[in-house]
Short mmCIF file of C-alpha atoms in Angstrom, two decimals:
data_model
loop_
_atom_site.label_atom_id
_atom_site.label_comp_id
_atom_site.label_asym_id
_atom_site.label_seq_id
_atom_site.Cartn_x
_atom_site.Cartn_y
_atom_site.Cartn_z
CA MET A 1 -9.67 -28.22 -12.70
CA ALA A 2 -7.61 -25.50 -14.41
CA ASP A 3 -8.64 -22.81 -12.00
CA ALA A 4 -7.59 -24.67 -8.87
CA LYS A 5 -5.64 -22.56 -6.43
CA PRO A 6 -3.26 -23.94 -3.77
CA VAL A 7 -4.40 -24.56 -0.19
CA ALA A 8 -1.04 -23.49 1.33
CA ILE A 9 2.13 -21.87 0.01
CA LEU A 10 5.39 -20.47 1.26
CA ALA A 11 4.88 -16.62 1.28
CA MET A 12 8.36 -16.01 -0.04
CA ASP A 13 7.71 -18.21 -3.05
CA VAL A 14 5.31 -15.57 -4.37
CA THR A 15 7.07 -13.36 -6.90
CA ALA A 16 7.76 -9.88 -5.40
CA ARG A 17 6.47 -6.81 -7.31
CA THR A 18 9.04 -4.01 -7.04
CA GLY A 19 7.62 -1.36 -9.30
CA THR A 20 4.93 1.22 -8.70
CA ILE A 21 2.07 2.75 -10.72
CA TYR A 22 3.18 6.22 -9.52
CA PRO A 23 4.42 8.54 -12.21
CA PRO A 24 8.21 8.94 -12.28
CA GLU A 25 8.22 12.18 -10.29
CA PHE A 26 6.71 10.43 -7.33
CA ALA A 27 8.15 6.97 -7.69
CA GLY A 28 11.59 7.36 -6.22
CA GLU A 29 10.60 6.87 -2.58
CA MET A 30 9.19 3.36 -3.36
CA LYS A 31 12.60 2.07 -4.64
CA GLY A 32 13.45 -0.75 -2.28
CA ARG A 33 9.85 -1.86 -1.65
CA GLU A 34 8.91 -5.45 -2.45
CA LYS A 35 5.29 -6.54 -2.39
CA ARG A 36 4.11 -10.17 -2.58
CA ALA A 37 0.37 -10.36 -3.41
CA LEU A 38 -0.47 -13.37 -1.22
CA GLY A 39 -4.20 -13.00 -1.60
CA ASP A 40 -3.86 -13.16 -5.34
CA ALA A 41 -2.18 -16.58 -5.03
CA PHE A 42 -5.40 -17.94 -3.56
CA GLY A 43 -7.76 -15.94 -5.95
CA LEU A 44 -9.14 -13.90 -3.13
CA SER A 45 -11.41 -11.13 -4.41
CA GLN A 46 -12.98 -9.42 -1.44
CA PHE A 47 -9.78 -8.33 0.23
CA GLY A 48 -6.11 -8.06 -0.65
CA VAL A 49 -3.21 -9.46 1.40
CA ASN A 50 0.34 -8.33 0.76
CA LEU A 51 3.61 -9.35 2.50
CA THR A 52 5.68 -6.27 2.04
CA VAL A 53 9.42 -5.69 2.72
CA LEU A 54 10.74 -2.21 2.93
CA LYS A 55 14.56 -1.87 2.50
CA PRO A 56 16.28 0.87 4.37
CA GLY A 57 15.04 4.25 3.12
CA ALA A 58 12.00 2.83 1.19
CA TRP A 59 8.45 4.01 1.62
CA SER A 60 5.21 1.99 1.30
CA SER A 61 3.57 4.86 -0.57
CA HIS A 62 3.14 8.69 -0.40
CA ARG A 63 0.75 9.71 2.37
CA HIS A 64 -2.74 8.85 1.25
CA TRP A 65 -6.27 7.82 2.52
CA HIS A 66 -9.04 5.87 0.85
CA ALA A 67 -12.71 6.88 0.53
CA VAL A 68 -14.02 3.34 0.41
CA GLU A 69 -11.35 0.87 1.27
CA ASP A 70 -10.15 -0.09 4.86
CA GLU A 71 -6.43 -0.80 5.47
CA PHE A 72 -4.67 -2.78 8.08
CA ILE A 73 -0.97 -3.48 8.76
CA TYR A 74 0.82 -5.87 11.03
CA VAL A 75 4.65 -5.45 11.57
CA ILE A 76 6.46 -8.76 11.46
CA SER A 77 10.15 -7.64 11.63
CA GLY A 78 12.27 -4.50 11.70
CA GLU A 79 11.13 -0.98 12.47
CA ILE A 80 8.58 1.06 10.49
CA THR A 81 7.71 4.74 10.88
CA LEU A 82 4.13 5.36 10.33
CA VAL A 83 3.56 8.97 9.19
CA ASP A 84 0.05 10.40 9.54
CA ASP A 85 -1.69 13.69 10.07
CA ALA A 86 -0.62 13.47 13.78
CA GLY A 87 3.11 13.03 13.03
CA GLU A 88 5.51 10.09 13.15
CA HIS A 89 4.91 6.79 15.19
CA LEU A 90 7.60 4.09 15.44
CA LEU A 91 6.07 0.58 14.89
CA THR A 92 8.03 -2.53 15.94
CA PRO A 93 7.37 -6.27 15.60
CA GLY A 94 3.89 -7.25 16.92
CA MET A 95 2.47 -3.79 16.53
CA CYS A 96 -0.37 -3.06 14.03
CA ALA A 97 -2.24 -0.16 12.68
CA GLY A 98 -5.66 0.37 10.84
CA PHE A 99 -7.04 2.95 8.61
CA LYS A 100 -10.85 3.21 8.33
CA ALA A 101 -12.20 4.10 4.95
CA GLY A 102 -13.42 7.61 4.54
CA VAL A 103 -11.36 9.04 7.42
CA PRO A 104 -9.08 11.74 5.92
CA ASN A 105 -5.98 10.86 7.74
CA GLY A 106 -3.17 10.63 5.17
CA HIS A 107 -0.69 7.93 6.07
CA CYS A 108 2.30 6.01 4.79
CA LEU A 109 5.02 3.74 6.09
CA LYS A 110 8.73 4.54 5.98
CA ASN A 111 11.73 2.47 6.74
CA LEU A 112 14.08 5.00 8.40
CA SER A 113 16.29 2.24 9.98
CA SER A 114 19.36 0.49 8.62
CA GLN A 115 17.65 -2.95 8.46
CA ASP A 116 14.90 -4.44 6.30
CA ALA A 117 11.37 -4.18 7.67
CA THR A 118 8.61 -6.51 6.93
CA TYR A 119 4.75 -6.19 7.40
CA LEU A 120 1.55 -7.75 6.46
CA GLU A 121 -1.06 -5.52 4.75
CA VAL A 122 -4.71 -6.44 4.38
CA GLY A 123 -7.26 -4.16 2.62
CA THR A 124 -10.65 -4.07 1.04
CA ARG A 125 -10.90 -4.65 -2.65
CA SER A 126 -13.51 -2.36 -4.10
CA MET A 127 -14.26 -1.94 -7.78
CA VAL A 128 -14.91 1.81 -7.23
CA GLU A 129 -12.56 3.89 -5.09
CA LYS A 130 -10.87 7.21 -4.72
CA SER A 131 -7.52 7.81 -3.06
CA ASN A 132 -6.45 11.17 -1.81
CA TYR A 133 -2.73 12.31 -1.50
CA PRO A 134 -2.57 15.37 0.75
CA ASP A 135 1.18 16.17 0.23
CA ILE A 136 1.53 15.81 -3.53
CA ASP A 137 -0.33 16.75 -6.68
CA MET A 138 -1.85 13.31 -7.29
CA ALA A 139 -5.22 11.68 -6.96
CA GLY A 140 -6.31 8.07 -7.73
CA GLU A 141 -9.51 6.68 -8.94
CA LYS A 142 -10.73 3.15 -9.60
CA THR A 143 -13.91 2.69 -11.73
CA GLU A 144 -15.71 -0.18 -13.30
CA ALA A 145 -14.52 1.23 -16.67
CA SER A 146 -10.84 0.83 -15.42
CA GLY A 147 -11.53 -2.66 -14.42
CA GLY A 148 -11.09 -1.83 -10.77
CA LYS A 149 -7.53 -0.62 -11.31
CA PHE A 150 -6.29 2.78 -10.06
CA VAL A 151 -5.78 5.49 -12.67
CA LEU A 152 -3.60 8.28 -11.31
CA THR A 153 -4.00 11.89 -12.34
CA ARG A 154 -3.11 15.35 -11.00
CA LYS A 155 -5.65 16.64 -8.58
CA ASP A 156 -7.27 18.74 -11.18
CA GLY A 157 -7.84 15.58 -13.21
CA THR A 158 -5.19 16.13 -15.87
CA PRO A 159 -3.18 13.07 -16.72
CA PHE A 160 0.56 12.62 -15.99
#
């Protein structure tokens, strides 16, 4: 069968994505972020699973929250600073955090340490979604017309 997916893999064998869909003016903080789309390796469609490494100084994203999609992270190694509406929270190996869809609590992860930090990220995959960025002039939207891929614009809807 040509569509056969593996039963088990080594996570680090999945090619890391190092870029971002953010426009250049907002992309700098993501330099040093490596995401391995583990769920894609198995053809998962209902939720995404990423193994993410943040090099020292790298961010996961800009602070954001989702209207439709839940998010969950589990810290595997290193120290990660979770930044949300309540401030900064240090996360260490074995700690986890979750972000319920529709709750307007902008959040992101930053590696403020001098060592790599690794975490597992799990989230809903919805064909239609809106992401909100409280600190920057950016909004994201997924529609069926976009094939379920985020299109980023300024908050007033103008393109970058």
